[in-house]
Structure formats: structure tokens, C-alpha cells
Coordinates of C-alpha atoms in Angstrom, one line a residue:
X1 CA 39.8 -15.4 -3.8
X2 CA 39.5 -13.4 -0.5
X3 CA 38.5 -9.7 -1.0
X4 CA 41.4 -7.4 -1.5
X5 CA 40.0 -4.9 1.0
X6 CA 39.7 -7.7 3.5
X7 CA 43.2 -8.3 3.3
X8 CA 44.6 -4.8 2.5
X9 CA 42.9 -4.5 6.6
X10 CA 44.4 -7.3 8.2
X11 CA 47.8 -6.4 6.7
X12 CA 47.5 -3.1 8.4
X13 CA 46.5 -4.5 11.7
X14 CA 49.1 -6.7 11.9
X15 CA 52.0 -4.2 11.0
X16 CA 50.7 -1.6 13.9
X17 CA 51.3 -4.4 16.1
X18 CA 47.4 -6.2 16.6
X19 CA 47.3 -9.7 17.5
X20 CA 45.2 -12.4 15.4
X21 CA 42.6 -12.5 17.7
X22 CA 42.2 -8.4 18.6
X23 CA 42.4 -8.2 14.5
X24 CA 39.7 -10.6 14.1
X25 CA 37.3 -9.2 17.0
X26 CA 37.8 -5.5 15.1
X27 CA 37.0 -6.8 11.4
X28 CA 34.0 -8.9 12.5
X29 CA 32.6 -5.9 14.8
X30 CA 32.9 -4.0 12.0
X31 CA 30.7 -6.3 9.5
X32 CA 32.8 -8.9 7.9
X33 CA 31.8 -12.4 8.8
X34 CA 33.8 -14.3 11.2
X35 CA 34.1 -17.2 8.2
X36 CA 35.8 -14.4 5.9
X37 CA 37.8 -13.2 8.5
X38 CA 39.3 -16.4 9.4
X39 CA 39.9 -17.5 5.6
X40 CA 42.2 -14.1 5.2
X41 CA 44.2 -14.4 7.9
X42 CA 45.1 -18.1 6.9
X43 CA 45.6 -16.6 3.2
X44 CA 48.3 -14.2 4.9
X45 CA 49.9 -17.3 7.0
X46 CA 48.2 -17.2 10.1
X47 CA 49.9 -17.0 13.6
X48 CA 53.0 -17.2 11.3
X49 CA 52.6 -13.9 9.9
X50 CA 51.3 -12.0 12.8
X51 CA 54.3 -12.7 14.7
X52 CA 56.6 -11.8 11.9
X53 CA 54.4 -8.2 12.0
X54 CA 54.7 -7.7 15.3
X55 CA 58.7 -8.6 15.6
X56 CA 59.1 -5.9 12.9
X57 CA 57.2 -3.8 14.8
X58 CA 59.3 -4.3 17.9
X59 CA 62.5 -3.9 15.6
X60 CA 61.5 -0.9 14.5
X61 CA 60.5 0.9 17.6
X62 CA 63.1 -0.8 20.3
X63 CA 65.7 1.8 21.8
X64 CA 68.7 1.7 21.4
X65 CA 71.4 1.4 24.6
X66 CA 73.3 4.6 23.6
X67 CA 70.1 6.7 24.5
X68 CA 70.5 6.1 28.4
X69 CA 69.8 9.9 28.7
X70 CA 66.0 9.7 27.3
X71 CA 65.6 6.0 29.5
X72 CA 67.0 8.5 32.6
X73 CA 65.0 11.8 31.8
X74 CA 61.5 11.5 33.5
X75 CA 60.0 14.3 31.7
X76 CA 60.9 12.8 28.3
X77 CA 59.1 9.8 29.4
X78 CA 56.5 11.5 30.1
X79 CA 56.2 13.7 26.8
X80 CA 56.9 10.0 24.8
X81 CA 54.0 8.5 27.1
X82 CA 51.7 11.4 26.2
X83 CA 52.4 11.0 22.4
X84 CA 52.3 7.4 22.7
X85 CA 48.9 7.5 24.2
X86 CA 48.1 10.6 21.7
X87 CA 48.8 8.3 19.1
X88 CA 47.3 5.3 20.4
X89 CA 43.7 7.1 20.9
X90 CA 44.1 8.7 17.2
X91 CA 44.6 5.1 15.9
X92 CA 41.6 3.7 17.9
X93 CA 39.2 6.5 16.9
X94 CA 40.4 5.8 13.2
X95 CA 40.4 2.1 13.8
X96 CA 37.1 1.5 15.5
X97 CA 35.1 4.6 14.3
X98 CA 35.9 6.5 11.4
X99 CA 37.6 3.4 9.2
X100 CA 35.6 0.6 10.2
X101 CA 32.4 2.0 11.2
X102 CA 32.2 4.2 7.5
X103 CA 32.6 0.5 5.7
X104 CA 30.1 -1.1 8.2
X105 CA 27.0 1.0 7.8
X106 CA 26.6 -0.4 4.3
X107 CA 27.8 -3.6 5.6
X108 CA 25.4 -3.8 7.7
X109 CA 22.7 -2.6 5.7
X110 CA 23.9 -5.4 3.1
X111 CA 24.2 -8.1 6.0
X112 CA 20.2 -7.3 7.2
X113 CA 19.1 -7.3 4.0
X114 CA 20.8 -11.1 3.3
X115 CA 19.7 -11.9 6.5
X116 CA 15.9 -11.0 5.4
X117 CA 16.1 -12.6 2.4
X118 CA 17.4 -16.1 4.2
X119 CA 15.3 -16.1 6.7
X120 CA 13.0 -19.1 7.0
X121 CA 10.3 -17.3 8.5
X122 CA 9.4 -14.0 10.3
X123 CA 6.5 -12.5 11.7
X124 CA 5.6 -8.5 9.7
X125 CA 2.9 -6.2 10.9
X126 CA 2.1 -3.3 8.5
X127 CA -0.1 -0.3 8.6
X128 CA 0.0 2.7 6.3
X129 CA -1.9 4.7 4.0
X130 CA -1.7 5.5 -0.4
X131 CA -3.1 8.9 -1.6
X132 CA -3.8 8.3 -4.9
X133 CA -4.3 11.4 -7.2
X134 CA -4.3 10.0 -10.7
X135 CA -7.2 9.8 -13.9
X136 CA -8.0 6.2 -14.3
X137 CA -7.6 4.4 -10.7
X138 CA -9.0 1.1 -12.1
X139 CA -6.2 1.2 -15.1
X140 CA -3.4 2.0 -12.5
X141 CA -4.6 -0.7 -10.1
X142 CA -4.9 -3.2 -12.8
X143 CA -1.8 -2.7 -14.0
X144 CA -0.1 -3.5 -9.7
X145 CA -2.5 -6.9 -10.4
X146 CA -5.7 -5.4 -8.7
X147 CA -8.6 -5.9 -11.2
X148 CA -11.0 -3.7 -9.6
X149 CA -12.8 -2.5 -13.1
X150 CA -16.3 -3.5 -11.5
X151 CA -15.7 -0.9 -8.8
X152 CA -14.4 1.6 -10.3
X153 CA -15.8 2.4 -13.3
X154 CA -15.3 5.9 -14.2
X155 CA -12.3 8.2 -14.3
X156 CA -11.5 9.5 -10.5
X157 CA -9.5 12.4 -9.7
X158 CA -8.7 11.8 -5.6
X159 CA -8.6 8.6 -3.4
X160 CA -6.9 7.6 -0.3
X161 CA -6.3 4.1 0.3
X162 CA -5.7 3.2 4.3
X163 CA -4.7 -0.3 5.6
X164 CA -3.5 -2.3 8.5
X165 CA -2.4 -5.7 8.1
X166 CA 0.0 -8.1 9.5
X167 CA 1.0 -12.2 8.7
X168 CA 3.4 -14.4 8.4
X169 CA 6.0 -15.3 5.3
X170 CA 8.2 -18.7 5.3
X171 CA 9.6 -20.9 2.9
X172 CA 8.6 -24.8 3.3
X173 CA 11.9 -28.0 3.1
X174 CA 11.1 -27.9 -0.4
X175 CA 11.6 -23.8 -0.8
X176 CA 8.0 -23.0 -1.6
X177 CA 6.7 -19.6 -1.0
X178 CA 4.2 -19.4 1.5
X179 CA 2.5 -15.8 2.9
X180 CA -0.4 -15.0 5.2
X181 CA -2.1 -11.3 5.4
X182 CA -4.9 -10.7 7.8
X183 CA -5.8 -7.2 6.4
X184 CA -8.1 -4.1 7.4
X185 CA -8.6 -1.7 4.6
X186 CA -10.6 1.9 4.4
X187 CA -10.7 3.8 0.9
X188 CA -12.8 6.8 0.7
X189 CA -12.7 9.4 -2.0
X190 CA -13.5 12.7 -3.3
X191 CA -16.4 11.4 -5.2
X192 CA -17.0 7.4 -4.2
X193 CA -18.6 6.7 -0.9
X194 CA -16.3 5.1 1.8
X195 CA -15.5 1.2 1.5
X196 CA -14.4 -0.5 5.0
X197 CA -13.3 -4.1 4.0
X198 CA -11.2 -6.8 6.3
X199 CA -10.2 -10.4 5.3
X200 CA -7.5 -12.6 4.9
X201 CA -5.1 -14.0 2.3
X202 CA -2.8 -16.6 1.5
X203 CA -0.4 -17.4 -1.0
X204 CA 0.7 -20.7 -1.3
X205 CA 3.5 -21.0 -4.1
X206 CA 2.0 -19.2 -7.0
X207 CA -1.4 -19.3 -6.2
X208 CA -3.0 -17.0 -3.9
X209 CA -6.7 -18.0 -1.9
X210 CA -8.4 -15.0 -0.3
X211 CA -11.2 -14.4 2.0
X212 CA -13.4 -11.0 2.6
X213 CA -14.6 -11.7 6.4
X214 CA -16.2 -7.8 6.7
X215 CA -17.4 -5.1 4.1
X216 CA -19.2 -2.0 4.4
X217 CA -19.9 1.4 3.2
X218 CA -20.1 1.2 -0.5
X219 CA -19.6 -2.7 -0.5
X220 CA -22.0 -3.7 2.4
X221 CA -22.7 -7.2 2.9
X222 CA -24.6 -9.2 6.2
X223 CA -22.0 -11.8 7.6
X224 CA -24.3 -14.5 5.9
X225 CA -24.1 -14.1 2.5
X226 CA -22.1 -16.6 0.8
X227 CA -19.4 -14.1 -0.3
X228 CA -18.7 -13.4 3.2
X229 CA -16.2 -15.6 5.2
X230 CA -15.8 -18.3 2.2
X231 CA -12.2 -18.9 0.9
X232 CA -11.5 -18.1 -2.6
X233 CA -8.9 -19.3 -5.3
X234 CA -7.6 -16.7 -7.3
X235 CA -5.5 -16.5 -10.1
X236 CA -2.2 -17.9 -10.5
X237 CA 0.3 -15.2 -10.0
X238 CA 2.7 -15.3 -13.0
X239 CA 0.4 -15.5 -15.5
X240 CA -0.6 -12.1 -15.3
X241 CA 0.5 -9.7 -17.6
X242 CA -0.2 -6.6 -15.5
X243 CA 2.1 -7.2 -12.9
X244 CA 5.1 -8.1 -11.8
X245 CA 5.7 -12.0 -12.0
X246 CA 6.9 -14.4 -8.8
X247 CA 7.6 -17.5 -10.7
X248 CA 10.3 -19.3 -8.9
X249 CA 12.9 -18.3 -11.9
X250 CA 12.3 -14.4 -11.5
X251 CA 12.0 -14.8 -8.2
X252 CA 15.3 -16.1 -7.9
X253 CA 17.0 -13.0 -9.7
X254 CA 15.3 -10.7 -7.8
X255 CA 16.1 -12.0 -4.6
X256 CA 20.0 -12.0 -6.4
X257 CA 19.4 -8.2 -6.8
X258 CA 18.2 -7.9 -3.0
X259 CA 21.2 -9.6 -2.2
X260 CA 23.5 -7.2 -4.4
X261 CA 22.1 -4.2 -3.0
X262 CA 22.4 -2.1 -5.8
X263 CA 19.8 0.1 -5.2
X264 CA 19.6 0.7 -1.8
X265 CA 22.4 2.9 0.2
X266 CA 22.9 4.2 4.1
X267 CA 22.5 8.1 3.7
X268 CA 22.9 8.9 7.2
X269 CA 23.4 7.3 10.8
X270 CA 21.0 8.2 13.1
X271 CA 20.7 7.6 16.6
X272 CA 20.5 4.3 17.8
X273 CA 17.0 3.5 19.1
X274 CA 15.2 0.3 20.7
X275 CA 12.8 -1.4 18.9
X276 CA 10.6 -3.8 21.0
X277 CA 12.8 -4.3 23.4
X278 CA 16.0 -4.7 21.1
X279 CA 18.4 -2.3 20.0
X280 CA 19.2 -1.6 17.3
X281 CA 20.9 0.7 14.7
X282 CA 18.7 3.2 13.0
X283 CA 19.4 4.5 9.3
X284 CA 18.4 6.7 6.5
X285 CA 18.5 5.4 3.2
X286 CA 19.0 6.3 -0.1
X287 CA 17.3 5.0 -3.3
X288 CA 19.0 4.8 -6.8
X289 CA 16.7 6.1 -8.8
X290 CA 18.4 5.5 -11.8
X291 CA 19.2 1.8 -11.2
X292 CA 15.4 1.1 -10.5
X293 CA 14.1 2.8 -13.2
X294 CA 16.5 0.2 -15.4
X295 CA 16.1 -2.5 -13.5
X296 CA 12.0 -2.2 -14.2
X297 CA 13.0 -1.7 -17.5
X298 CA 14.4 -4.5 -17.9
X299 CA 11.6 -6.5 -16.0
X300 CA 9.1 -5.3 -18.8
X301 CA 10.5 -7.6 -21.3
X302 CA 9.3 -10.6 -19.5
X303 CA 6.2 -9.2 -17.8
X304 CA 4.4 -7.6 -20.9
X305 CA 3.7 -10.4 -23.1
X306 CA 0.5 -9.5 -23.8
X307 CA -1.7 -6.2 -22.4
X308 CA -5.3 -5.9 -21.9
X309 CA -5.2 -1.8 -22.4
X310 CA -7.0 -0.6 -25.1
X311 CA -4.5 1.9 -25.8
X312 CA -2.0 -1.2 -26.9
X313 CA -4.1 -2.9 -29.3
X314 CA -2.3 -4.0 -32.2
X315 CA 0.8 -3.6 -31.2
X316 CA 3.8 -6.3 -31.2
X317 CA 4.9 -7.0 -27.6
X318 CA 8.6 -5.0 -28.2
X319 CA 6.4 -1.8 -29.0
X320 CA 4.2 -2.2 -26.4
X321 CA 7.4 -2.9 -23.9
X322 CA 8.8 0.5 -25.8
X323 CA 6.0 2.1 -24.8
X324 CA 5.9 1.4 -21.3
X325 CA 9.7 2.0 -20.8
X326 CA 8.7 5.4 -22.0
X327 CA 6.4 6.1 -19.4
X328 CA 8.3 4.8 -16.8
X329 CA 11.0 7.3 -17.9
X330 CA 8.1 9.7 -16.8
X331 CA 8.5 8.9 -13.2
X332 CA 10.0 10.4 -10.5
X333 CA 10.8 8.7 -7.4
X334 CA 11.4 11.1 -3.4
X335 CA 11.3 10.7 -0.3
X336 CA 13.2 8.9 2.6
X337 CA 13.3 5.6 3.5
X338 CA 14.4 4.0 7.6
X339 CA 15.0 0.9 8.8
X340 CA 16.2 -0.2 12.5
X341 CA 18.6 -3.2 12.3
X342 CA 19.0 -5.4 15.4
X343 CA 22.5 -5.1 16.6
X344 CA 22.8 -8.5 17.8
X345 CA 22.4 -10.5 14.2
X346 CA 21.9 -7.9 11.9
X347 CA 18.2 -8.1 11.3
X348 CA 15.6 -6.2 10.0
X349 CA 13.3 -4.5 13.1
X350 CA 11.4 -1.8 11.3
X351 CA 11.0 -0.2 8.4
X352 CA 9.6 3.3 7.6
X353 CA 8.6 4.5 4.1
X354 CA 7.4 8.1 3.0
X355 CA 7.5 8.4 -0.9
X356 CA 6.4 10.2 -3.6
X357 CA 6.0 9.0 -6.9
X358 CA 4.6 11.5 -9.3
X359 CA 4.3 11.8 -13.1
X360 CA 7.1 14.8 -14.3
X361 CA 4.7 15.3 -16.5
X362 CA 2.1 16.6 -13.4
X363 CA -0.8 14.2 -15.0
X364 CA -0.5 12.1 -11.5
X365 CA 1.2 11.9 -8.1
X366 CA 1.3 8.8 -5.4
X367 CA 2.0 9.3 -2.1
X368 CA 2.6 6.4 0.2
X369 CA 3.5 6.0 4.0
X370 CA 4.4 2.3 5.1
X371 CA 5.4 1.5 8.9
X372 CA 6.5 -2.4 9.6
X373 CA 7.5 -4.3 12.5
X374 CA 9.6 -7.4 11.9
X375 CA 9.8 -9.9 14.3
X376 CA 10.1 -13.7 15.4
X377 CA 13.0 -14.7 12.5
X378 CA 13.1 -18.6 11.9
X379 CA 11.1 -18.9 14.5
X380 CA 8.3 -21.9 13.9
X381 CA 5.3 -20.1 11.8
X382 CA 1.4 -21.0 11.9
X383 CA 0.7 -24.1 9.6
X384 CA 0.0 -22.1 5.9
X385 CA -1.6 -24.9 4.6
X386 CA -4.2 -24.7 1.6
X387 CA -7.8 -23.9 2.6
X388 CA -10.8 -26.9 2.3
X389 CA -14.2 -26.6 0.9
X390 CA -12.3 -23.7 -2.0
X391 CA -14.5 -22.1 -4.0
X392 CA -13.4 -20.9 -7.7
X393 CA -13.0 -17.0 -8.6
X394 CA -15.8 -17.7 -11.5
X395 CA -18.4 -19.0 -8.6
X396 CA -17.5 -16.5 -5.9
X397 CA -18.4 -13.9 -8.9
X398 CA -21.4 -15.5 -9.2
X399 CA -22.5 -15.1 -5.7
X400 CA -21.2 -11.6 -5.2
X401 CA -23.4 -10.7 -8.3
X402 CA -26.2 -11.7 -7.2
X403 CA -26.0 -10.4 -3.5
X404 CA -25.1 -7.5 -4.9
X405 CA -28.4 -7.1 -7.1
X406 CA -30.0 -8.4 -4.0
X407 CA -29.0 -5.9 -1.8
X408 CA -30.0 -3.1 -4.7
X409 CA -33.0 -4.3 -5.5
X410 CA -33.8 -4.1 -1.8
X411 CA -32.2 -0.2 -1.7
X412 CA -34.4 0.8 -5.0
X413 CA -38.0 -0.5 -2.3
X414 CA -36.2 1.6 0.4
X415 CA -36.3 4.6 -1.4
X416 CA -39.5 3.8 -3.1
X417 CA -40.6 4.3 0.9
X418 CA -38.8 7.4 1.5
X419 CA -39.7 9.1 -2.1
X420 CA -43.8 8.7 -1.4
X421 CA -43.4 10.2 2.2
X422 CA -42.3 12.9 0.8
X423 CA -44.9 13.3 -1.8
X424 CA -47.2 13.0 1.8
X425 CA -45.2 15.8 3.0
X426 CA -45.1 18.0 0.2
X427 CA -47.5 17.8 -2.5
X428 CA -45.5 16.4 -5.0
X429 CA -42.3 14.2 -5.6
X430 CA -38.8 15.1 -4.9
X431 CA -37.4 18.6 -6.2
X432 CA -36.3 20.6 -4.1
X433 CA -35.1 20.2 -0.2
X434 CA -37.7 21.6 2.2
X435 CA -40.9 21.3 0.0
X436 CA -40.5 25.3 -0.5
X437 CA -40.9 26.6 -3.8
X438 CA -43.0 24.1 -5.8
X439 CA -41.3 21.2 -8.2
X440 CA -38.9 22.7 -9.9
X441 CA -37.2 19.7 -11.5
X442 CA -36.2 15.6 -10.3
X443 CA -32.3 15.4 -8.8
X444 CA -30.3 15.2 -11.4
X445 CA -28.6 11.8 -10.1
X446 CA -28.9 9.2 -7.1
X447 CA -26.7 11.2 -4.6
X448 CA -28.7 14.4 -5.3
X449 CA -32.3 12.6 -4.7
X450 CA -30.6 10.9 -1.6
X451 CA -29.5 14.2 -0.1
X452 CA -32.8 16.0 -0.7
X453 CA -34.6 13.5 1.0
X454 CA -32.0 14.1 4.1
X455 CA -33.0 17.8 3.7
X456 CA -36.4 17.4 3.8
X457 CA -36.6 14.9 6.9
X458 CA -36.8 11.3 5.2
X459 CA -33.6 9.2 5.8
X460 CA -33.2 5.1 6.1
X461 CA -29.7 3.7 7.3
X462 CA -30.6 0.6 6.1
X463 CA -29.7 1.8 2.3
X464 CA -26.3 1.6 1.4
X465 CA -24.7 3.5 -1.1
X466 CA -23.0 2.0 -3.5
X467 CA -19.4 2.9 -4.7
X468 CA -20.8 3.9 -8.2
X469 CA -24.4 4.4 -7.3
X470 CA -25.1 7.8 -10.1
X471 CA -24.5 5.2 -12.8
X472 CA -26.4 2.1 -11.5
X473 CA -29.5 4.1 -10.3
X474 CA -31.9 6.2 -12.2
X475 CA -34.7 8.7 -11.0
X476 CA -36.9 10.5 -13.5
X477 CA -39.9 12.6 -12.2
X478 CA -42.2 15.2 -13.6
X479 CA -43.2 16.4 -9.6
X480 CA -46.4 14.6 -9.9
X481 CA -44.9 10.8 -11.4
X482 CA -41.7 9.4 -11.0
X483 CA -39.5 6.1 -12.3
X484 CA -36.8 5.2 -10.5
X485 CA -34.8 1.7 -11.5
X486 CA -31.1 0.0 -10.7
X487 CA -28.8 -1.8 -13.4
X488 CA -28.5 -5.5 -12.4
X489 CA -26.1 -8.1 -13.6
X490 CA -28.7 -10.4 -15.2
X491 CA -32.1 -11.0 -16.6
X492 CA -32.5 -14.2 -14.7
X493 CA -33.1 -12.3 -11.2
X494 CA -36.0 -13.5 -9.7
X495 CA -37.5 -10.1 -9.8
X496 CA -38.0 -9.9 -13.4
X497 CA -40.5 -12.9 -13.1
X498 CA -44.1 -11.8 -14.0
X499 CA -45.0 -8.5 -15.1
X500 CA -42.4 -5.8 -15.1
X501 CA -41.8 -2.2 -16.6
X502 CA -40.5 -1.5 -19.9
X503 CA -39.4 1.6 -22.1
X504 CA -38.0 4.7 -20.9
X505 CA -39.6 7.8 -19.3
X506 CA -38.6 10.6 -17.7
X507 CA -34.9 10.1 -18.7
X508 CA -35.0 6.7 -17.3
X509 CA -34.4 3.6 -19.4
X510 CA -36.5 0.2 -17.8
X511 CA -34.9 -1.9 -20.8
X512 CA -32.7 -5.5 -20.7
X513 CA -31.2 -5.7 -16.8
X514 CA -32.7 -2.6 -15.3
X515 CA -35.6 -3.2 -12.6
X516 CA -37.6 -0.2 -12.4
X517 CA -40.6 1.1 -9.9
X518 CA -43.2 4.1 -10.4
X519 CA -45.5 5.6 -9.0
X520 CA -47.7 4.1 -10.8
X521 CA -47.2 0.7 -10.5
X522 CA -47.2 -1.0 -6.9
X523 CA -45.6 -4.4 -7.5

């Protein structure tokens, strides 16, 4: 059945006296779709039942012959011209702005985000930047799918999380998901050293393959190491319990609730802008907090069927989904969201994101800015085929262990270097920053023996510092012996071959995977 609105409008039309084909240019300019359009108007009879309008129209207004004094009176014609045309300009600033153009903006905004959804392919480039101020970052990533446990270790109070990125997304003949991401990330923090990290990934389906193509700061790798430049097989998506499925099943609802727009509303209309060349409507939108707060609800049902968290152990799944629903209850949603719409075929251009997302509670806060370009719509995307010569997550683990203990073996000989020159320097081993004042007493971590070293004169850029360096180095000295050793991932490590130190001194524990150095021992 055609929409009452629809034809509540074309009835209108008609009786002021608009033709089928004026009628149908207003509706369509105004959002409905010319196929709509053209369906109501042969609902209402078509040509038929315009011209029936428009001869009760001309019934209604035709004079009659006994007023020859207004037909003869120039100045009446003249005040019944200026009302006409009064009227006429009332009607169209009614007709094409406040009527019509009031129903369009969320027709539009409706029509763009159809339009996004159906679209074949399209070309996004994204840049932005997360502050996150929360107590457990691994826990929180883990739970958006980002298992990053071996990085981040310990509780963190500040990190900010910047990224530029861009790709491609399309759907193959048989409706398979494909996405690309070339990606350029930064995260620094208040007490981690700085990661800089670029690669690439794809997601084919429900698997996604990744590649890291540069690291440094706290992850530092040479191009040559075989976790550099090699593509990767991750996880199947769906599987996950800590995060939000993309089977093809839930896919298809939420795409349904995209499609709805339930959630999403035009706020204001602001000036119209171009956009690469293209113009295009700009608007402010409006979230419904309430509706996404259910609708994630909802989606916790399906998504926790089991949980990793400590916290949960033991608990059936409906408790654990209880719990959760509570927390999200916890969270509080502002901000403003733009998007510029192509005027030509109602399609995304750019979007602009500034939230906050905080605990009510105060216990955490998110703040996230997101700029993306949209461009090149069903146009023919780069062949998103899967990657040759894959290696699985398990082996790339492997390899990144072990160029990782590599690389800190080869950190714990650098500072070896730099800790006897200043011995040279000073008379005894590392205390305090400028050899003034005798010993004292050792650094009471990795950073602190690092940065009186810097002090005192004795620096090597070659050492990098690793993301969580005060719990994978140790440094013990009495001013004139020292220990010093790094936690490594295994045993096997060619540099436990042969003789090596074991016990603890100093505060420094040499046991199980921890390669130590002393001064008193020059292997």
C-alpha cells in the first residue's frame, strides 16, 4: 500500500491546481523516489484525476458574468493580481521550503544512508584521534576485539591513540564482504613510551589477514625481521566473544537497522558546502541515546556467550549478559555528529564525529574525533583477493617473540656499555645524575637508570625502549657491583646456552627466562 503521507501530498497538489508532472518534479525534489511517486499518482487515477482537480479548481474560482464592474475596474485587477501573486509566493515558500524541505532533511539523511549501505563499493579515507582516560586499557581494548594483553600489561591511567588510514570496502556477485585499510597509527601515553606502527589489512568475508609494514618507538623492529612485511591470518571474526559479531546473519539486521534509521536524526541544516568538487548538503545530527543503549542491549545476548574476564568466572551466560547491560546503563553518550550529502544522488561525502563517551560514574571517559572522505561509489575497486605465502597468528607469534627477545637481549649489552662508562666517569656505578655526591642508591627502575645515564652524559639511540620496559628489565647495584637482566619469552633462546647467571642479588631475580649481566661476569 502507498504511504498515506505520500498521498495525503499529491491530493493537495492537485486540488491547488498542480499538474502531474509539476507534482511529481516537487515530491521527488523533495526526497520521495520518482518509483513512489509514480505508483501514488496511478493509485489516485492518474491524468484522470488531475484533470478532475484542476476543473474543480477552475469551477471554483471562474467569475461570474454579473461582475462586469470588477472585469472593468483596473485598480481591482490590480489589488486581485497583488493577492493572487501574494498568495501564489505564500504557497510556493510553503510548498518548496517550509513543507517539503522540513520532510526532506530526514529524507535525505535516510536516502544517503540506504544509498551507503547499497553501494557496491566506495573508496573512505579516515584520520582521527581516541583519548583514552580509563584503568585497564588492555580490558577495554579486548573487549572492541583488540587483544593487546602482551603490551599492555599494567593498569594505565592516560593514552591517546592517533591514526590515519584509508581503503576500500565492496561486496563481491556472491555478497561477500570484502575491506582493505592501509593504516598509520601513533599511541603515546602518560607512562608508556611512544609506539609509531603502519600496515595493512584485509578482511575477506569473516576472516581478516593483516600485515605490520613499520614499527617503532616502543615496538621497534628492522624492515627485515620476519614479522615485518609478512601477511598474517587472524582470527575469524564471529567467534569472538569480546566483540561485536559480523556473521552474515547479524550483519543482515544491522544493516536493517541502518536502513531504518532509528537512531540517527537531522538536528540542524547548515550551510551547504562543497566537498571535493561536489556539493553537497551539510547537516548536524542527533543521536538517540536511548535507542542505542537498547539496541546494544539487545546485541549482548548473542555476543556474550562466553567471557574471558576474570571478574565473570562462574557465572551463567544470562548473568554475565545482566551484568554487562548494567554497565552499559553506566554510559553516557555527547557530542555532535556532520555529514555532507552529495546533492546529485544522495550520497555520503564526509563525515565528522566529536564524541564523548564517559562513565556517569566518573571511573572513565573516551573522547574520539573521526574525519572521513567518501568517494568513488560503485565505482570498480582494487582486486581484494586473499594474500599467498599466509602465515598463521600462532607462527607470526612465534617470530615476534623471538625478535623481540632479540632485540632486548641486544638493549640489556647496550646498556651494559653505557653503565661501565659511567663507572669510568665516576667512581662507581649508577646513582645519582652528575657523579656528585657519592652512590647513594641504584635507580629504582629501567626508566630511572636510563635517564641518569642521559644526565650524566652516556646516551645510545640504538636502545629502544620498550612499551613496558620497568617490568621486563631489572637493575640492582650496591655502587661498586651491579646485575642488570631482561624477562624473555623462553628458555630455549640461544643465549641461555653455556654458562649463565642464576639466583637473585641486589633485588634482581636471574631465575627461569631472565638473562642477566654483572659486573662481574663478562660473557
Amino acid at each position: 500500500m502507498t504511504n498515506p503521507e505520500l498521498l495525503g501530498q499529491i491530493e493537495q497538489f492537485a486540488a491547488s491546481g498542480q499538474g502531474s508532472e509539476s507534482t511529481k518534479k516537487i515530491l521527488i525534489s523533495s526526497g520521495w523516489k520518482k518509483t513512489e511517486v509514480e505508483e501514488a499518482i496511478i493509485e489516485l487515477g492518474g491524468e484522470e484525476f488531475f484533470s478532475k482537480q484542476q476543473k474543480a479548481a477552475t469551477a471554483v474560482l471562474r467569475p461570474r458574468v454579473i461582475d462586469v464592474q470588477i472585469k472593468k475596474s483596473r485598480w481591482k485587477l490590480r489589488l486581485l493580481a497583488a493577492v493572487g501573486v501574494a498568495a501564489i509566493l505564500a504557497g510556493a515558500v510553503y510548498v518548496f521550503y517550509l513543507y517539503p524541505r522540513s520532510k526532506s532533511l530526514e529524507v535525505i539523511l535516510s536516502s544517503t544512508i540506504n544509498n551507503l549501505i547499497g553501494a557496491r563499493s566506495f573508496r573512505y579515507d579516515t584520520k582521527g584521534k581516541i583519548d583514552f582516560n580509563i584503568p585497564n586499557v588492555s580490558s577495554s581494548l579486548k573487549f572492541l576485539g583488540l587483544d593487546l594483553g602482551r603490551i599492555f600489561e599494567e593498569k594505565r591511567s592516560s593514552s591517546t591513540l592517533v591514526f590515519d588510514a584509508g581503503g576500500y570496502s565492496s561486496f563481491s556477485s556472491d555478497g561477500q564482504l570484502k575491506v582493505s585499510v592501509e593504516v598509520n597509527a601513533k599511541v603515546s601515553s602518560d607512562k608508556l613510551s611512544e609506539i609509531l606502527a603502519s600496515g595493512e589489512v584485509l578482511l575477506i568475508g569473516e576472516t581478516a589477514y593483516f600485515k605490520l609494514t613499520r614499527a617503532g618507538g616502543g615496538v621497534g623492529f628492522l624492515e627485515n625481521t620476519p614479522v615485518m612485511g609478512q601477511w598474517v591470518k587472524g582470527d575469524s571474526i564471529p567467534i569472538d566473544a569480546n566483540m561485536i559479531p559480523l556473521s552474515a546473519d547479524r550483519r543482515r539486521i544491522f544493516n536493517k537497522l541502518l536502513k531504518d534509521n532509528q537512531f540517527l536524526s537531522v538536528k540542524e541544516k547548515l550551510a551547504d558546502e562543497n566537498v571535493e568538487g561536489i556539493q553537497a548538503y551539510h547537516f548536524s545530527l542527533s543521536i538517540d541515546q536511548n535507542f542505542f543503549q537498547e539496541f546494544f542491549a539487545s546485541w549482548l545476548d548473542s555476543v556474550l556467550l562466553v567471557s574471558s574476564d576474570a571478574a565473570n568466572e562462574g557465572l551463567s551466560t544470562q548473568e554475565k549478559v545482566d551484568g554487562w547491560k548494567k554497565k552499559f546503563q553506566e554510559v553516557e553518550f555527547s557530542g555532535d555528529i556532520e555529514m555532507w550529502v552529495g546533492k546529485d544522488k544522495n550520497v555520503p561525502l564526509r563525515t565528522l564525529v566529536s564524541l564523548k563517551i564517559k562513565n556517569k560514574k566518573g571511573v572513565w571517559n573516551i573522547d574520539l574525533d573521526w574525519d572521513t572522505l567518501y568517494s568513488k561509489f560503485n565505482e570498480p575497486s582494487p582486486g581484494l583477493e586473499e594474500p599467498l605465502n599466509v602465515k598463521s597468528k600462532a607462527e607470526w607469534e612465534k617470530d615476534f617473540s623471538r625478535v623481540l627477545d632479540d632485540r632486548r637481549v641486544l638493549n640489556l649489552k647496550g646498556t651494559r656499555v653505557l653503565v661501565d662508562n659511567y663507572y669510568k666517569k665516576c667512581g662507581f656505578y649508577p646513582g645519582p645524575g652528575n657523579c656528585a655526591g657519592g652512590f647513594g642508591a641504584a635507580p629504582e627502575n629501567w626508566g630511572a637508570l636510563l635517564e641518569v645515564l642521559k644526565k650524566s652524559g652516556f646516551e645510545d639511540k640504538r636502545i629502544n625502549i620498550d612499551l613496558d620496559s620497568d617490568s621486563v628489565y631489572q637493575y640492582g647495584s650496591d655502587g661498586g657491583r651491579y646485575i642488570m637482566g631482561v624477562a624473555l619469552s623462553s628458555t630455549l633462546n640461544p643465549v641461555f646456552r653455556g654458562g649463565v647467571l642464576r639466583g637473585v642479588a641486589f633485588g634482581v631475580n636471574c631465575n627461569y627466562a631472565v638473562f642477566c649481566l654483572s659486573s662481574f661476569d663478562r660473557n
